Structure formats: C-alpha cells, structure tokens
Coordinates of C-alpha atoms in Angstrom, one line a residue:
M8 CA 0.0 0.0 0.0
I9 CA 1.3 3.4 -1.0
K10 CA -0.3 6.8 -0.6
R11 CA 2.2 9.3 -2.0
L12 CA 4.7 9.0 -4.9
L13 CA 7.6 11.3 -5.6
V14 CA 8.4 11.6 -9.3
G15 CA 11.4 13.4 -10.7
V16 CA 10.7 15.2 -13.9
A17 CA 12.9 16.2 -16.8
G18 CA 12.6 16.2 -20.6
T19 CA 14.3 12.8 -20.9
P20 CA 13.0 9.9 -23.1
A21 CA 11.7 8.1 -20.0
M22 CA 9.2 10.8 -19.2
P23 CA 6.2 9.2 -20.8
A24 CA 7.0 6.0 -18.9
K25 CA 7.3 7.9 -15.6
I26 CA 3.9 9.4 -16.2
K27 CA 2.2 6.2 -17.1
H28 CA 3.7 4.1 -14.2
A29 CA 3.1 6.8 -11.6
I30 CA -0.5 7.4 -12.6
D31 CA -1.3 3.7 -12.8
L32 CA 0.1 3.2 -9.3
A33 CA -1.7 6.3 -7.9
K34 CA -5.0 5.0 -9.3
L35 CA -4.5 1.5 -8.0
H36 CA -3.6 2.7 -4.4
G37 CA -5.7 5.9 -4.2
A38 CA -2.4 7.7 -3.9
E39 CA -1.3 11.3 -4.8
I40 CA 1.7 12.3 -6.8
S41 CA 4.4 14.9 -6.1
I42 CA 6.2 16.2 -9.2
L43 CA 9.7 17.3 -8.3
S44 CA 11.6 19.6 -10.6
V45 CA 15.2 20.4 -9.8
V46 CA 17.4 22.7 -11.8
D47 CA 21.1 22.4 -10.8
V48 CA 22.1 26.1 -11.3
D49 CA 25.6 25.6 -10.1
R50 CA 26.4 22.7 -12.4
L51 CA 24.7 24.4 -15.4
S52 CA 26.8 27.5 -14.7
S53 CA 30.0 25.6 -14.7
L54 CA 31.7 26.1 -18.1
G55 CA 35.3 25.6 -17.2
P56 CA 38.0 28.1 -18.0
V57 CA 36.8 31.1 -20.0
P58 CA 39.2 32.7 -22.5
L59 CA 40.1 36.4 -22.0
G60 CA 37.4 38.6 -23.6
A61 CA 34.8 35.9 -23.7
G62 CA 33.1 36.8 -20.4
K63 CA 29.9 38.1 -21.9
Y64 CA 29.6 35.0 -24.1
A65 CA 30.1 32.8 -21.1
H66 CA 27.5 34.8 -19.1
D67 CA 25.0 34.5 -21.9
M68 CA 25.7 30.8 -22.2
R69 CA 25.1 30.2 -18.5
K70 CA 21.8 32.1 -18.6
G71 CA 20.8 30.1 -21.7
R72 CA 21.5 26.7 -20.2
I73 CA 19.6 27.6 -17.0
A74 CA 16.7 29.0 -18.9
R75 CA 16.6 25.9 -21.2
S76 CA 16.5 23.6 -18.2
H77 CA 13.7 25.5 -16.6
S78 CA 11.8 25.4 -19.9
I79 CA 12.3 21.7 -20.3
D80 CA 11.0 21.0 -16.7
E81 CA 8.0 23.3 -17.1
N82 CA 7.0 21.6 -20.3
A83 CA 7.3 18.2 -18.5
I84 CA 5.3 19.5 -15.5
A85 CA 2.5 20.8 -17.7
T86 CA 2.3 17.4 -19.6
F87 CA 2.3 15.5 -16.3
E88 CA -0.3 17.8 -14.6
A89 CA -2.6 17.4 -17.6
A90 CA -2.3 13.6 -17.5
C91 CA -3.0 13.6 -13.7
E92 CA -6.1 15.8 -14.2
D93 CA -7.4 13.5 -17.0
A94 CA -6.9 10.5 -14.7
G95 CA -8.4 12.1 -11.6
V96 CA -5.2 11.8 -9.6
A97 CA -4.3 14.5 -7.0
V98 CA -1.0 16.2 -7.8
Q99 CA 1.3 18.8 -6.4
V100 CA 4.4 20.4 -7.9
I101 CA 7.7 21.0 -6.0
R102 CA 10.2 23.3 -7.8
Q103 CA 13.7 23.5 -6.6
E104 CA 17.1 24.9 -7.6
G105 CA 20.2 23.4 -6.3
D106 CA 21.8 19.9 -5.9
P107 CA 19.4 17.2 -7.2
L108 CA 20.6 14.6 -4.7
E109 CA 19.9 16.9 -1.8
A110 CA 16.6 18.1 -3.2
V111 CA 15.3 14.5 -3.7
S112 CA 16.5 13.4 -0.3
F113 CA 14.7 16.3 1.4
A114 CA 11.5 15.8 -0.5
W115 CA 11.6 12.1 0.0
R116 CA 10.9 12.2 3.7
Y117 CA 7.1 12.1 3.3
H118 CA 6.8 9.8 0.3
D119 CA 6.5 6.0 -0.1
L120 CA 8.0 5.4 -3.6
C121 CA 10.4 7.5 -5.7
V122 CA 10.0 7.2 -9.5
L123 CA 13.0 8.2 -11.6
G124 CA 14.5 7.5 -14.9
A125 CA 17.1 4.7 -14.9
R126 CA 19.6 6.6 -17.1
G127 CA 19.0 10.3 -16.7
W128 CA 16.7 12.5 -14.6
F129 CA 17.5 16.0 -13.5
D130 CA 20.8 16.4 -15.3
H131 CA 19.8 17.8 -18.7
G132 CA 23.0 16.4 -20.1
V133 CA 25.4 17.8 -17.5
V134 CA 25.7 14.9 -15.0
A135 CA 28.4 12.6 -16.2
D136 CA 27.1 9.4 -14.4
P137 CA 23.4 9.6 -13.6
Q138 CA 23.4 5.8 -12.8
D139 CA 25.9 6.4 -10.0
A140 CA 23.7 9.3 -8.8
L141 CA 20.8 6.9 -8.6
L142 CA 22.6 4.5 -6.3
K143 CA 23.9 7.4 -4.2
L144 CA 20.3 8.3 -3.6
I145 CA 19.5 4.8 -2.5
A146 CA 22.5 4.7 -0.2
S147 CA 21.5 8.1 1.4
G148 CA 18.1 6.6 2.3
V149 CA 15.9 7.3 -0.7
R150 CA 14.4 3.9 -1.2
P151 CA 12.7 2.1 -2.7
V152 CA 13.2 3.6 -6.1
L153 CA 11.3 2.6 -9.3
A154 CA 13.8 3.3 -12.0
V155 CA 12.0 3.3 -15.3
T156 CA 13.3 2.9 -18.8
D157 CA 12.0 4.5 -22.0
E158 CA 9.6 1.6 -22.8
I159 CA 6.0 1.7 -21.4
R160 CA 4.9 -1.8 -20.4
P161 CA 2.2 -3.4 -18.2
M162 CA 3.4 -5.0 -15.0
R163 CA 2.7 -8.7 -15.2
K164 CA 5.9 -10.7 -14.7
V165 CA 8.6 -9.8 -12.1
L166 CA 12.1 -11.2 -11.7
V167 CA 13.3 -11.0 -8.1
A168 CA 17.1 -11.4 -7.9
Y169 CA 17.8 -13.1 -4.6
N170 CA 21.1 -14.4 -3.2
G171 CA 20.3 -14.8 0.5
S172 CA 22.1 -11.6 1.6
L173 CA 20.4 -9.2 4.0
E174 CA 20.3 -6.6 1.2
S175 CA 18.4 -8.8 -1.3
A176 CA 16.1 -10.2 1.5
K177 CA 15.2 -6.7 2.6
T178 CA 14.4 -5.6 -1.0
M179 CA 12.4 -8.8 -1.7
K180 CA 10.3 -8.3 1.5
Q181 CA 9.8 -4.7 0.8
F182 CA 8.5 -5.4 -2.7
I183 CA 6.2 -8.1 -1.5
Q184 CA 4.8 -6.1 1.4
M185 CA 4.1 -3.0 -0.8
A186 CA 1.9 -5.0 -3.2
L187 CA 2.4 -2.4 -5.9
W188 CA 0.6 -4.3 -8.7
P189 CA -2.0 -7.0 -8.5
D190 CA -1.8 -10.6 -9.9
L191 CA 1.9 -10.6 -10.5
E192 CA 3.7 -13.6 -11.8
I193 CA 6.8 -13.6 -9.5
H194 CA 10.0 -15.5 -10.3
I195 CA 12.6 -15.6 -7.6
V196 CA 16.0 -16.4 -9.1
C197 CA 19.3 -17.2 -7.4
V198 CA 22.4 -16.8 -9.6
G199 CA 25.4 -18.8 -8.4
K200 CA 26.2 -19.7 -4.8
P201 CA 24.0 -18.0 -2.2
K202 CA 25.8 -15.3 -0.2
S203 CA 24.3 -16.7 3.0
G204 CA 26.3 -20.0 2.5
E205 CA 23.2 -22.2 2.6
D206 CA 21.9 -24.6 0.0
A207 CA 20.3 -22.6 -2.9
E208 CA 17.2 -24.8 -3.1
T209 CA 16.5 -24.6 0.7
M210 CA 17.1 -20.8 0.6
L211 CA 14.7 -20.3 -2.3
E212 CA 12.0 -22.4 -0.7
Q213 CA 12.2 -20.3 2.5
A214 CA 11.8 -17.2 0.3
A215 CA 8.8 -18.8 -1.3
A216 CA 7.3 -19.6 2.1
Y217 CA 7.6 -15.9 3.0
C218 CA 5.8 -14.9 -0.2
R219 CA 3.0 -17.3 0.4
L220 CA 2.2 -15.4 3.6
Y221 CA 1.2 -12.6 1.2
D222 CA -0.8 -14.8 -1.2
H223 CA 2.0 -15.1 -3.8
E224 CA 3.1 -18.5 -5.2
P225 CA 6.4 -17.6 -6.8
L226 CA 8.3 -19.7 -9.4
L227 CA 11.9 -20.6 -8.2
D228 CA 15.1 -21.0 -10.2
H229 CA 18.8 -21.5 -9.4
I230 CA 21.2 -20.9 -12.2
E231 CA 25.0 -20.7 -12.5
G232 CA 27.1 -17.8 -13.7
E233 CA 27.7 -14.2 -12.8
A234 CA 24.6 -12.2 -11.9
R235 CA 25.5 -9.2 -14.0
D236 CA 25.8 -11.4 -17.1
V237 CA 22.9 -13.8 -16.4
L238 CA 20.1 -11.7 -15.0
R239 CA 19.5 -9.6 -18.1
S240 CA 19.3 -12.6 -20.5
Y241 CA 17.1 -14.4 -18.0
A242 CA 14.8 -11.4 -17.7
A243 CA 14.5 -11.3 -21.5
A244 CA 13.8 -15.0 -21.8
M245 CA 11.0 -14.9 -19.3
K246 CA 9.8 -11.6 -20.7
A247 CA 10.0 -9.9 -17.3
D248 CA 8.3 -6.5 -17.0
L249 CA 10.3 -5.6 -13.8
I250 CA 13.5 -6.6 -12.0
V251 CA 13.7 -6.4 -8.2
M252 CA 17.1 -6.2 -6.7
G253 CA 19.0 -4.9 -3.7
S254 CA 22.4 -3.3 -3.6
S255 CA 25.0 -3.8 -0.9
Y256 CA 25.1 -0.8 1.5
R257 CA 28.3 -2.2 3.0
K258 CA 30.1 -2.0 -0.4
M259 CA 28.8 1.5 -0.9
L260 CA 30.2 2.7 2.5
L261 CA 33.3 0.6 3.0
L262 CA 34.6 0.0 -0.5
K263 CA 33.6 3.4 -1.9
R264 CA 32.0 1.7 -4.8
F265 CA 28.6 0.6 -5.8
G266 CA 27.2 -2.9 -6.0
K267 CA 28.5 -4.0 -9.4
H268 CA 25.5 -6.1 -10.2
A269 CA 23.0 -3.2 -9.5
L270 CA 25.1 -0.7 -11.4
S271 CA 25.5 -3.0 -14.4
M272 CA 21.7 -3.6 -14.5
I273 CA 20.9 0.1 -14.3
K274 CA 23.3 0.9 -17.2
S275 CA 22.1 -2.0 -19.4
S276 CA 18.6 -3.1 -18.6
D277 CA 15.7 -2.4 -20.9
V278 CA 13.4 -3.4 -18.1
P279 CA 12.3 -1.1 -15.2
L280 CA 14.0 -1.8 -11.8
F281 CA 12.7 -1.8 -8.3
L282 CA 15.9 -0.9 -6.3
S283 CA 16.5 -0.8 -2.6
H284 CA 18.9 -2.3 0.0

C-alpha cells in the first residue's frame, strides 16, 4: 500500500513511462503524486576556463543553459499535470534549484515510492554518471526507487534477484509487502552460490514460504554464472516487466564503490528496476 509518490521530472525519453507508471500506481492505491523539478544552477553555470574577452559570451551561455533547463522542466510538468487531471489523480508540484541529490533526499521524507529514470533524470545532459547518482540516492536513504526505462509496459511478470544476503532479502520483502501491482507472476532467481552460505534450493523455498504469507506463489530457479551477465538474459527469456534487486550498502560505504550487479543492470537493462537495499 502506498499513498504518495515522488516523481522526478525532466525532458528525458523516459518521461512518458514515468507518467504512465506513476498514474497507474496512484489509481491502484488511491495515492497522490508529487512532481519534483530540480534545476542544478551551479552545475549548469560551470563552463570551465573562460578565455580572455569571452566573459559576456560565457555569461549568456550560462543564462541560456539555465533558462533551457527551466523550460524543459516546465513543459514536462505541464504534460504531467494534464495527464493527472485526466486520470483524476491528485498532484502537487515541487520546484527546486540546487543539488538534485539533496533536493530529492529532502522531499523524499514524506513519500512512499520514488520514481526516476534509470539513465537520466535532473541532469539535462550535465551529469556525467546519472546511474551512479541513482545509487547514491538509495545509499542516502531514498528507497525504494522505481527506475523506469523508455519503454512503457504493463506489470505482469517480475524477476526477483535473490542471493540470501540481507540486502536482497530486505528488498524482496519490501517489494512483496508493498503489493504495488495485483496478480503478478513472480520469479525468484538465485544466480550462483548464495551469499548466505546455505543450499540454494533450501534458501529459495524459504523465500517462497515468505511470499506465500502474502498470497503469492512464486516460481523458483537457481542458475549458474555471474549475476550481472545472467540476469539480463534471464529477464529477456521470461519476458520480465520488472526486475527487483538490492544493492550492498556495505560496499557503498566501506569500498567506496557501488554494487557491481546493480550498477550493471541500471546501465544496461531495458526493463524497469525496483531498487532498494
């Protein structure tokens, strides 16, 4: 059950999918939507070294970049608001200037699900690694995140990547408890040896027993290989509409890196991702 969604807007190709998924979820749960627009003025103003005599040109270029970003967001907001009005969904708009990560984290405090594009959101082309920024949000406490791709698809089949770790267990339980979409066909898949050290079949059956408490009868599978290589092809073979996966908070903090499997999927997946840890 969710009652308020936070959706980051920008003029990226994933915008129609954000609108579709957010409105569908809002109607299913009787929820309202908060549209968040963030224009990173400092980053847009950064042009690097300016040659002597080019100050006015640089000033005009900064103003143009900022104005263009505001215009892109306002167009996206207008489209989103019109779609919400047509669907009878309550909506509010939050406009911010500043650091996108800080703005999302601040707004997130009173929302249940954050909907963002998997490969680009507030950057308007000036953030070098938007996928890394997405995982930074999750590490900072903005979770769960529904990271959508450009394709609009119904939610019928879900692949839950589960390896027995606390991170993957938390994410699986969170997804099951939230019951975002009805009548899902859920596949729980373990790739390689479980991180918990237990037998894969036993671990998967315990996960299935948990799901049954919430009236789901998942399909189970254990396959060999590297998760980052196998999951995408497995999702394609089963025609998954969503991939559920956690990312290791410990790796984020102690190794100063992101979970390689989650980052690889964000960069390459054509399927929306439900991300948490």
